[in-house]
Short mmCIF file of C-alpha atoms and ligand atoms in Angstrom, two decimals:
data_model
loop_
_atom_site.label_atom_id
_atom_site.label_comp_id
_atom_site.label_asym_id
_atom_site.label_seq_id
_atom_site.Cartn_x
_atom_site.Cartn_y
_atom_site.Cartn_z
CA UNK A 18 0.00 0.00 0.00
CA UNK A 19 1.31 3.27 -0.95
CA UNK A 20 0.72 6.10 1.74
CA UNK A 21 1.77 9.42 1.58
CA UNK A 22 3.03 11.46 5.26
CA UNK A 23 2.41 15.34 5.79
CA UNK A 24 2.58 17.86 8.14
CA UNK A 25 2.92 21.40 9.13
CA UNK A 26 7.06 21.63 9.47
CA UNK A 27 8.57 20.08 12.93
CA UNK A 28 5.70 18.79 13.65
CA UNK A 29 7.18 15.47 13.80
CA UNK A 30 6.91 13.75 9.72
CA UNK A 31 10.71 12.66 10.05
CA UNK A 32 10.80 11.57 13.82
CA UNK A 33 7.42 8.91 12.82
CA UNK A 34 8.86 8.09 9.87
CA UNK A 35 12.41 7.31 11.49
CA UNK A 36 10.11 5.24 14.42
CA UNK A 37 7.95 3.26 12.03
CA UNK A 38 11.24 2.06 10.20
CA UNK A 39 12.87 1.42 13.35
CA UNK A 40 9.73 -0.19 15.37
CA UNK A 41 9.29 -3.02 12.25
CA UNK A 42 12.76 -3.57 11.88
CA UNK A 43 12.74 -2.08 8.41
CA UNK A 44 16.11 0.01 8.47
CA UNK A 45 19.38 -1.89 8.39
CA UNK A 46 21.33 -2.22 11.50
CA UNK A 47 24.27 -0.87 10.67
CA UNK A 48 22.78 2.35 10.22
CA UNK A 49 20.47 2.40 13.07
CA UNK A 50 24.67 2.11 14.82
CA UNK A 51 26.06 4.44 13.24
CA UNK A 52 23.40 6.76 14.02
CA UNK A 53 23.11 5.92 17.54
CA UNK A 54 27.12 6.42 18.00
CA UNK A 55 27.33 10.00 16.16
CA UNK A 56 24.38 11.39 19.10
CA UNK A 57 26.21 9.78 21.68
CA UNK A 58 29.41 11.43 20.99
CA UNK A 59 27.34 14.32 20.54
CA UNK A 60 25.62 13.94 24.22
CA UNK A 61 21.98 14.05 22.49
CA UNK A 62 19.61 10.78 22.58
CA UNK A 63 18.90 8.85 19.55
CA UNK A 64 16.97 11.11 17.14
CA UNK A 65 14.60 9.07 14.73
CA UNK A 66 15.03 12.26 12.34
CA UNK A 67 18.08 11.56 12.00
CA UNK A 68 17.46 7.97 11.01
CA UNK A 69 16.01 9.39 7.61
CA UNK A 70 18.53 11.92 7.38
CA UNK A 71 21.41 9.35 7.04
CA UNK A 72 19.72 7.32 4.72
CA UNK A 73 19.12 10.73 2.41
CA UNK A 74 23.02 10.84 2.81
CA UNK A 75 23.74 7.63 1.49
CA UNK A 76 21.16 7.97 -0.98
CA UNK A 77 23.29 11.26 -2.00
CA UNK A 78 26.48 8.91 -2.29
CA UNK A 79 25.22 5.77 -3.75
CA UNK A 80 22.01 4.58 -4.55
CA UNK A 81 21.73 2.08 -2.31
CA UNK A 82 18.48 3.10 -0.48
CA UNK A 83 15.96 5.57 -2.42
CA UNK A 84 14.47 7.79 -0.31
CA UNK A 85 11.28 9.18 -2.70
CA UNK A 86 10.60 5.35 -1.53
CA UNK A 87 10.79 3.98 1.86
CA UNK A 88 9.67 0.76 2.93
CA UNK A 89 8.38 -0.72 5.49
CA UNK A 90 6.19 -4.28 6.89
CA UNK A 91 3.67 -5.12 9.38
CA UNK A 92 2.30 -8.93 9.38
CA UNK A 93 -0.84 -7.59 7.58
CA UNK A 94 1.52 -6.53 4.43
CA UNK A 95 3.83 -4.34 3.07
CA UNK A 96 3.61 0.05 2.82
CA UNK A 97 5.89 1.86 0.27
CA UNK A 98 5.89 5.97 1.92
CA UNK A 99 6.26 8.04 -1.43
CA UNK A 100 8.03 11.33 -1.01
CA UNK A 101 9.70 11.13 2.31
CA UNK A 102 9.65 14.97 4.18
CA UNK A 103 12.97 17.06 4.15
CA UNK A 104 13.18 17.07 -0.03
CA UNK A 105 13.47 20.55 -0.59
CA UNK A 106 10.68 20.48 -3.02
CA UNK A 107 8.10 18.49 -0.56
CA UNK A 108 5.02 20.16 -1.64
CA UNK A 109 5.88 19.56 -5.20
CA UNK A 110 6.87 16.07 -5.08
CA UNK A 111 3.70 15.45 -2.98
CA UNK A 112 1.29 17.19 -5.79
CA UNK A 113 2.93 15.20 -8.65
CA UNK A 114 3.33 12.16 -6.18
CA UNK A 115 0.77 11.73 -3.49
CA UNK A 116 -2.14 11.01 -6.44
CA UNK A 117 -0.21 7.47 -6.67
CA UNK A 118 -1.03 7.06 -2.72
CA UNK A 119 -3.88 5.23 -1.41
CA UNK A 120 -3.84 6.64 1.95
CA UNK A 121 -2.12 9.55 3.81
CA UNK A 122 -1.29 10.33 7.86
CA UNK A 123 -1.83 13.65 8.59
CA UNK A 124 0.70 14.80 11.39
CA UNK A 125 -0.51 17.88 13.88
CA UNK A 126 1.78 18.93 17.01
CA UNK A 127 -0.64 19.07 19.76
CA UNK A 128 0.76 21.57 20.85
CA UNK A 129 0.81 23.81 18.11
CA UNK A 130 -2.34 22.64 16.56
CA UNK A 131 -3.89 22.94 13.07
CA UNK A 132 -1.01 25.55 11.17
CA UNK A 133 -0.89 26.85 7.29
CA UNK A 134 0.48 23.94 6.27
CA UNK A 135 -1.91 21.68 7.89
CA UNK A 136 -4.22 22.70 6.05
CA UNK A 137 -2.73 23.33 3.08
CA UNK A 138 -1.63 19.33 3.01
CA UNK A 139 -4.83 18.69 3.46
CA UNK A 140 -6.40 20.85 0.78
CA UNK A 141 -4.15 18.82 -1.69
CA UNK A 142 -5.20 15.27 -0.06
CA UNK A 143 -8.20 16.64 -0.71
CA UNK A 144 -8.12 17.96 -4.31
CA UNK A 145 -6.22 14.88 -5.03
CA UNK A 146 -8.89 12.31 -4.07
CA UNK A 147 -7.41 11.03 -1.35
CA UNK A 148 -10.31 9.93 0.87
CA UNK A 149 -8.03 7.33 3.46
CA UNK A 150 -6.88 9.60 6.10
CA UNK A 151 -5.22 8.96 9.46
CA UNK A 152 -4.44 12.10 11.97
CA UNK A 153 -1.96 11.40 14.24
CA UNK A 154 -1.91 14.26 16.83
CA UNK A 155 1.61 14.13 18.16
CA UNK A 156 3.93 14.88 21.16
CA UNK A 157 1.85 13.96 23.41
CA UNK A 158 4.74 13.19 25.83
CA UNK A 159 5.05 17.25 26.22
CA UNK A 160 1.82 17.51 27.71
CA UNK A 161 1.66 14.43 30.18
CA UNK A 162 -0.35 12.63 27.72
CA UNK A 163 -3.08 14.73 28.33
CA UNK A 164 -6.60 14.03 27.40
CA UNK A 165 -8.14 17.13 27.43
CA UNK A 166 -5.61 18.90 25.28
CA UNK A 167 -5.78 15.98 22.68
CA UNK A 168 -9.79 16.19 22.51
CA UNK A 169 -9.78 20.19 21.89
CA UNK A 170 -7.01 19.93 18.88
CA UNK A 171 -9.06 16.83 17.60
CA UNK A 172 -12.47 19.21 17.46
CA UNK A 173 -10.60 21.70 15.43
CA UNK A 174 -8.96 19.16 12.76
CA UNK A 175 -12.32 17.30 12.25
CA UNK A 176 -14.10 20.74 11.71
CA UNK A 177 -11.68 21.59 9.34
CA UNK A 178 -11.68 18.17 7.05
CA UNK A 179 -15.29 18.36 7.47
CA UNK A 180 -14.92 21.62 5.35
CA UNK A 181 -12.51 19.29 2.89
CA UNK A 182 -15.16 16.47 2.62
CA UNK A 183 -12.69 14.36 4.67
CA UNK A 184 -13.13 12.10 7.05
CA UNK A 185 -10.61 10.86 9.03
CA UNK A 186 -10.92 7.26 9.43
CA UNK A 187 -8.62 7.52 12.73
CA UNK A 188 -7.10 10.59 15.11
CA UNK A 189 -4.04 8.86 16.94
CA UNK A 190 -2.70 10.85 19.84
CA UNK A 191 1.22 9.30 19.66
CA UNK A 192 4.46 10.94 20.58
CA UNK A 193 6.84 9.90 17.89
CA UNK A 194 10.18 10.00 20.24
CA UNK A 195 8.97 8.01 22.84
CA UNK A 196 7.07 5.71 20.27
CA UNK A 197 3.62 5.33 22.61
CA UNK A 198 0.58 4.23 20.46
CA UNK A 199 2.67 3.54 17.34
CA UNK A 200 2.94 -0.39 16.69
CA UNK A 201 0.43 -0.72 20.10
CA UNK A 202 -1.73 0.84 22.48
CA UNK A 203 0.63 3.22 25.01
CA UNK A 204 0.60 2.37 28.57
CA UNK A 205 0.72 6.68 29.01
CA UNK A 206 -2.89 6.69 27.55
CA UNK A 207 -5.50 4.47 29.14
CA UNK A 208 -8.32 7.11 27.92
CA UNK A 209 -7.46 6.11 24.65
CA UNK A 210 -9.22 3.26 23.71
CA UNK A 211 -8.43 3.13 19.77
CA UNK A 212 -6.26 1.59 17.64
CA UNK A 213 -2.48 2.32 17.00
CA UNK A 214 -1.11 3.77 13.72
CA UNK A 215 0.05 0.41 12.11
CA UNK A 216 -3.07 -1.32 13.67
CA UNK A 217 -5.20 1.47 12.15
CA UNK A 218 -3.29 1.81 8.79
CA UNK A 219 -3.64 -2.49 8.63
CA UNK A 220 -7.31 -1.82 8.36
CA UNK A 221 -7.38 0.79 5.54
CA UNK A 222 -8.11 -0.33 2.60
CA UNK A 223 -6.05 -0.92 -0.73
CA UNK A 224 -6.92 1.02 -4.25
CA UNK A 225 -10.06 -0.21 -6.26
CA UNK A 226 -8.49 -2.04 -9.13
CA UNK A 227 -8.69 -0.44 -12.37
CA UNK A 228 -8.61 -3.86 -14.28
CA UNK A 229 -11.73 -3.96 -15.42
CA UNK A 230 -11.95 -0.67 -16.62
CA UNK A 231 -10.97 -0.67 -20.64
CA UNK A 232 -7.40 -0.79 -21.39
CA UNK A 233 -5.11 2.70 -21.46
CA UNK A 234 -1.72 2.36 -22.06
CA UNK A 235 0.34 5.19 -22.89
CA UNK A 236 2.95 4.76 -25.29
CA UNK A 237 6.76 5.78 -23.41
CA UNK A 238 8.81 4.85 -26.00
CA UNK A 239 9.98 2.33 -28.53
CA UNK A 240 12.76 -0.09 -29.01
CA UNK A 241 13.86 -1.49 -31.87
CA UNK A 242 15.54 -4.81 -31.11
CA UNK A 243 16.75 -6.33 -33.94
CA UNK A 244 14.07 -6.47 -36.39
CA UNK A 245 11.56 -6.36 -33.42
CA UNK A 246 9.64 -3.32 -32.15
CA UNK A 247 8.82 -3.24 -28.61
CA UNK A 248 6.40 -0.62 -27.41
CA UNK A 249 7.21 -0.10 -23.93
CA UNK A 250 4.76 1.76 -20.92
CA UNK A 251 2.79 1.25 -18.16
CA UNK A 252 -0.49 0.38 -17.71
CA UNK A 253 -3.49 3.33 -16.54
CA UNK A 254 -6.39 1.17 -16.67
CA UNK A 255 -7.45 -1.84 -17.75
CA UNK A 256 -5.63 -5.30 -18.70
CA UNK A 257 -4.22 -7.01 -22.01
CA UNK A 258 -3.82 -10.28 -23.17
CA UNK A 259 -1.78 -11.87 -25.58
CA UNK A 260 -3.72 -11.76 -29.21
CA UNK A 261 -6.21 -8.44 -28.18
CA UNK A 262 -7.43 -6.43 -30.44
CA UNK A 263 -6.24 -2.61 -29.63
CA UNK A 264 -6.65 0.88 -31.38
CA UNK A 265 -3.77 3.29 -31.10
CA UNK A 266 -5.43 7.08 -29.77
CA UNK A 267 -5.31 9.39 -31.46
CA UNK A 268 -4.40 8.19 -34.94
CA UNK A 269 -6.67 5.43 -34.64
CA UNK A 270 -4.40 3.02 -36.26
CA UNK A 271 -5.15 -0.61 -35.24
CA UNK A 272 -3.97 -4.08 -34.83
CA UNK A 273 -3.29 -6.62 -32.47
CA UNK A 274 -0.95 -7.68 -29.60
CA UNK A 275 1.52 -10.42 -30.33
CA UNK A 276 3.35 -10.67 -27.64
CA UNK A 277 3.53 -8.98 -23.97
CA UNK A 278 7.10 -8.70 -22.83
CA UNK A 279 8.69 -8.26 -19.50
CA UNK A 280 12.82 -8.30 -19.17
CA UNK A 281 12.79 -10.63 -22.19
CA UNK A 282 10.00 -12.99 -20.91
CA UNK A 283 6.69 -13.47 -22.85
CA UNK A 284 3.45 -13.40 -20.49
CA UNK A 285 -0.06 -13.81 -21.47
CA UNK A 286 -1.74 -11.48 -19.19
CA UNK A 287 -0.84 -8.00 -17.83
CA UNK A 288 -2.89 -5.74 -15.15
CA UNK A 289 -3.07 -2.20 -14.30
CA UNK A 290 -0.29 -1.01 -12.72
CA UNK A 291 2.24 -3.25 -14.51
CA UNK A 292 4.90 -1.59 -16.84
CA UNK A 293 5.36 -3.89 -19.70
CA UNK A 294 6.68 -3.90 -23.57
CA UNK A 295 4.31 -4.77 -26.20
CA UNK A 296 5.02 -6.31 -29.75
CA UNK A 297 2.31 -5.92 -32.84
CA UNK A 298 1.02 -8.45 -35.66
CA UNK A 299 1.27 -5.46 -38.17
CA UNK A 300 4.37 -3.25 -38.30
CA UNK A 301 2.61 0.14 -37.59
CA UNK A 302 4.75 3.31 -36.83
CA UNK A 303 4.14 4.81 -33.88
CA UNK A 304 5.30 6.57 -31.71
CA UNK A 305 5.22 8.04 -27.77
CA UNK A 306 2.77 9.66 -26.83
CA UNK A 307 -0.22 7.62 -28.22
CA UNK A 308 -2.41 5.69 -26.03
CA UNK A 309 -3.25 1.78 -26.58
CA UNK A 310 -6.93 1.57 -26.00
CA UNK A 311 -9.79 -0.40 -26.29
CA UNK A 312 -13.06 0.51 -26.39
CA UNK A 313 -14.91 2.39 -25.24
CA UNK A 314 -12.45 4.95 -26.67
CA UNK A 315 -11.39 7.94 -24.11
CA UNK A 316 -12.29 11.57 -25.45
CA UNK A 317 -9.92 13.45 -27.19
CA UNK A 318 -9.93 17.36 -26.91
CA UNK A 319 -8.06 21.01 -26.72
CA UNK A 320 -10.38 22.15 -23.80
CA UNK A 321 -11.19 20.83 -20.39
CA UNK A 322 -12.15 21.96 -16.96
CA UNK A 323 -9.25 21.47 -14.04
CA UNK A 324 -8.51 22.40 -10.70
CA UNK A 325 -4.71 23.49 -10.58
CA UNK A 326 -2.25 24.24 -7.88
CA UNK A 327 0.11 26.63 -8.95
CA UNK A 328 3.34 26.19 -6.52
CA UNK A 329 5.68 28.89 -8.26
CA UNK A 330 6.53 31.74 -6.40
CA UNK A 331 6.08 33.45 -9.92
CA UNK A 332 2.59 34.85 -10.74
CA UNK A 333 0.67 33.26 -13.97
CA UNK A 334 -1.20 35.21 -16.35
CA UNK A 335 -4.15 33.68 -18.37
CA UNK A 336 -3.17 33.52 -21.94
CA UNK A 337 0.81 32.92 -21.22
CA UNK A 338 2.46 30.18 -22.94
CA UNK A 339 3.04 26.70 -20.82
CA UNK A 340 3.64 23.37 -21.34
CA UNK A 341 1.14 20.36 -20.03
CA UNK A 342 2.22 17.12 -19.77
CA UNK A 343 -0.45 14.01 -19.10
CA UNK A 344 0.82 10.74 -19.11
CA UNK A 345 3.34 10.68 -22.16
CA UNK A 346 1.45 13.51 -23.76
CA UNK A 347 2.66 16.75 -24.44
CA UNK A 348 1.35 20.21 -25.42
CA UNK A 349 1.47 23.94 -25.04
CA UNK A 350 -0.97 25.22 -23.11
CA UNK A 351 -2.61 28.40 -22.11
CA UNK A 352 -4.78 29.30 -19.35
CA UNK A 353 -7.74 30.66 -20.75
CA UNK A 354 -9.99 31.17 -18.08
CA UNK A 355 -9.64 31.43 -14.45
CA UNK A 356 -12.99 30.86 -13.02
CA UNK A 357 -11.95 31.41 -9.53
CA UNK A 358 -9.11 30.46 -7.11
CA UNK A 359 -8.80 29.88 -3.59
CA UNK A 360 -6.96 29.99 -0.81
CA UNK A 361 -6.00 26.69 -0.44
CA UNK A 362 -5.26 27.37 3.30
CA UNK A 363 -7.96 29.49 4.19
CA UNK A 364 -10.15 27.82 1.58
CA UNK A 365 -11.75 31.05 0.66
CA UNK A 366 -12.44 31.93 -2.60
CA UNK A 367 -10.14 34.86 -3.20
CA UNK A 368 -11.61 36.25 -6.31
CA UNK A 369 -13.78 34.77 -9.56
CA UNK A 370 -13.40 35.52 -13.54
CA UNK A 371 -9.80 36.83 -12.70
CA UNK A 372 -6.14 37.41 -14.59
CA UNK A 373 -4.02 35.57 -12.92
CA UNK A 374 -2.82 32.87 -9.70
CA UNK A 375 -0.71 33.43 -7.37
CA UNK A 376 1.74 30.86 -5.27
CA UNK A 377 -0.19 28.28 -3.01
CA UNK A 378 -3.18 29.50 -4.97
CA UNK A 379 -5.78 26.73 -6.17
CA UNK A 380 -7.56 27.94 -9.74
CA UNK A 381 -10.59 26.44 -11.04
CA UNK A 382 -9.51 27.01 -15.05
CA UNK A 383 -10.10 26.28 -18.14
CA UNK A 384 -7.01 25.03 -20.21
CA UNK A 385 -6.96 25.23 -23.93
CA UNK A 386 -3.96 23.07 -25.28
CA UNK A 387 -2.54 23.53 -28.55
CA UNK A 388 -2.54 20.45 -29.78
CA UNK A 389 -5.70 17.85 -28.85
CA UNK A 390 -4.84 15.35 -25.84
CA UNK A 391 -6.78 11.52 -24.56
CA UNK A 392 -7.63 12.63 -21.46
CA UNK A 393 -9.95 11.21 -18.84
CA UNK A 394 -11.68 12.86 -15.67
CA UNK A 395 -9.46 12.21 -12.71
CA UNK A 396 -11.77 10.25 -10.79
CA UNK A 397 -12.20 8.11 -13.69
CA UNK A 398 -8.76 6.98 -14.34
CA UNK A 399 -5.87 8.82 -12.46
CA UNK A 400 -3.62 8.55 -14.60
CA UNK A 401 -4.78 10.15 -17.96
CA UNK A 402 -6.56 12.37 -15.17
CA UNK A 403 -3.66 14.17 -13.56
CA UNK A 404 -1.37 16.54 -15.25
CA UNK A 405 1.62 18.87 -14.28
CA UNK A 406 2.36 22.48 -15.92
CA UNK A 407 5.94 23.27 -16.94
CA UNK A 408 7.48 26.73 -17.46
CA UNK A 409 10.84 27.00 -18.12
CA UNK A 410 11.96 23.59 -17.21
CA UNK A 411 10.09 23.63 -14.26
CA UNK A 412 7.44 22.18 -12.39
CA UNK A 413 5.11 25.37 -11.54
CA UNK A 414 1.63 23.58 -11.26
CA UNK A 415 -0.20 20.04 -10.47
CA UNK A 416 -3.60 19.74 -11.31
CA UNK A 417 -6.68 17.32 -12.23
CA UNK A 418 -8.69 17.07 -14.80
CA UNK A 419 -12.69 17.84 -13.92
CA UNK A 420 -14.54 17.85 -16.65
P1 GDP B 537 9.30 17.38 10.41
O1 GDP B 537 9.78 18.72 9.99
O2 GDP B 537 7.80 17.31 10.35
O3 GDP B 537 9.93 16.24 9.68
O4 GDP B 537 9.66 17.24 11.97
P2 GDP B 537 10.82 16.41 12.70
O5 GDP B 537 10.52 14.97 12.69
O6 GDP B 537 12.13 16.86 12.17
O7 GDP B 537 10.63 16.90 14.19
C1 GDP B 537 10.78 18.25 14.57
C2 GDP B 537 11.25 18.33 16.01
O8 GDP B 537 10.24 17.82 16.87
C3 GDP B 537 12.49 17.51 16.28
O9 GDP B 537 13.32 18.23 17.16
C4 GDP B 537 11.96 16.26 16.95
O10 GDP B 537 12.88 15.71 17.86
C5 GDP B 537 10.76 16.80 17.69
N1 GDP B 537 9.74 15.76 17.88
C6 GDP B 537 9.21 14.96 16.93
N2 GDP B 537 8.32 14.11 17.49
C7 GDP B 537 8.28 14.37 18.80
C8 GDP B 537 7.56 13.81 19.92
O11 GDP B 537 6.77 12.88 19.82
N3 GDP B 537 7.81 14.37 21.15
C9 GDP B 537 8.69 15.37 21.34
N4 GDP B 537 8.85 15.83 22.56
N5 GDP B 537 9.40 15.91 20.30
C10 GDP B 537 9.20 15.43 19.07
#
């Protein structure tokens, strides 16, 4: 299960990450060590922050442990955390990244309660679909695990996902450090009478398959191996089998699968999810950026309604130049209408009909693209739903498609 992990900063993302590694025995010993050794020459107690820290290190010098992806295992099964806290670009990593989660923990210092970022995180959970939502309230130790203080904090973070149409399916009071109510109940808080994080996140539930939607596989790229031509990409929606029928969008070309490839190996079947290489009966030219469908067909268009989050600290006009990319597609683009934004902390809509967004800002636009693009509505099939907005080589905007 994929889950994402955000937070208002210092409120604790690194320190639960750090104890959830080190509480399932998921982070090798020799760092846990090595770790341990530098903070007791240091005269400081084992910081779990630190735990992640290192491993970004070594991450820096080799690439021996990834930290976009960290691991980790209960009995029930195994949780990938995409876009660990501390990247530079967090907010951007979790806009382009956090749509591939299935659940998130939200993170609130009980002391500090709900902050800007708070509730900025959980505007994006929010615009992102992301319905599977755990608070943890944390550091709990600093107020003598006190009950009172936790039930006033958890009042104001369930009125304000109310607002969000969110849920949360738990609201954990741990502390992180100490590791009480993590992988079970804390001695420190008989009052509560819930479950822990892992025991909570074992009962979430994983993403509805998209197998049996119809098949959408974007075209990444071809290989030509010896006289063979492999179509290579990863599969949106839907499955394929060995002799299908498919239609290339949007030239409509057609033909059939001959074989499904994997690291050399033939297979008969593949699912959503999987990324495979594809060869044809008829030697058709194509080439990335088309989508292998079947039918129904998706719709193919220059104009659609989206709800972007524009994360550049540079203003955006309507009518300036960008470039979308969705899936393997690309395009310019142009803003043509902004039919209102929000704050996406405040959620307050700042202004409607207007010229231009602002950093942090959430528009509700319409986006003309140059060329036509096979898109799909978000909740439909996330990924010909979601989309990022480029400007100058850089990531300035996340958004999904509406209608
Ligand atoms: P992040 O910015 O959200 O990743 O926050 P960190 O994990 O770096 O934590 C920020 C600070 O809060 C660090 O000094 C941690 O030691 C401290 N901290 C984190 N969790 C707890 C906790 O449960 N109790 C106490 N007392 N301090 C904590």
């Amino acid at each position: 299960m994929n889950i994402v992990i955000v937070g208002h900063v210092d409120h604790g993302k690194s320190t639960l990450i750090g104890r959830l590694l080190f509480d399932t025995n998921s982070i090798p010993k020799s760092i846990f060590e090595e770790v341990k050794q530098v903070c007791e020459e240091l005269g400081k107690k084992v910081e779990f922050a630190y735990l992640l820290d290192s491993l970004e290190e070594e991450r820096e010098q080799n690439v021996t442990v990834d930290t976009t992806q960290i691991f980790f295992k209960t009995s029930n099964r195994s949780y990938v955390i995409i876009d660990a806290p501390g990247h530079k670009e967090f907010l951007k990593n979790m806009i382009t990244g956090a749509s591939q989660a299935e659940a998130a923990i939200l993170i609130v210092d009980v002391n500090e309660g709900v902050q800007e970022q708070t509730k900025r995180h959980a505007y994006i959970l929010s615009m992102l679909g992301l319905k599977q939502v755990i608070v943890v309230l944390n550091k709990m130790d600093i107020v003598n695990y006190d009950k009172v203080k936790f039930n006033k904090i958890k009042e104001d973070i369930i009125k304000f996902l109310n607002k969000l149409n969110i849920t949360p399916k738990y609201i954990v009071p741990i502390s992180a450090i100490k590791g009480d109510n993590i992988t079970k109940k804390s001695k420190n808080m008989p009052w509560y009478n819930n479950l822990s994080v892992l025991e909570a996140l074992d009962t979430l539930n994983t993403k509805e398959t998209l197998s049996n939607k119809p098949l959408r596989l974007p075209v990444q790229d071809v290989y030509k191996i010896d006289d063979k031509r492999i179509l290579v990409g990863r599969i949106e929606a839907g499955k394929l089998r060995q002799y299908d029928d498919i239609i290339f969008f949007p030239s409509n070309k057609k033909s059939k699968i001959k074989s499904i490839e994997v690291w050399n190996k033939n297979k008969k079947e593949a699912q959503t999810g999987e990324s495979i290489g594809v060869t044809l009966n008829d030697p058709l030219f194509v080439q990335r950026s088309e989508i292998i469908c079947s039918h129904p067909l998706p719709k193919i268009t220059n104009k659609f309604e989206a709800n972007i989050f524009w994360m550049s600290n540079k203003l955006i006009n309507i009518n300036e130049k960008l470039i979308l990319k969705c899936a393997t597609q690309e395009t310019v683009c142009i803003l043509e209408k902004i039919k209102k934004k929000i704050n996406s902390s405040t959620l307050e809509i700042i202004d409607k009909n207007c010229d231009n967004l602002q950093e942090t800002e959430v528009g509700n636009v319409v986006i003309k693209t140059e060329k036509p693009i096979v898109i799909e509505k978000f909740i439909n099939v996330e990924g010909l739903g979601r989309f990022v907005i480029v400007k100058n080589d850089d990531t300035v905007a996340g958004g999904i498609i509406l209608k």
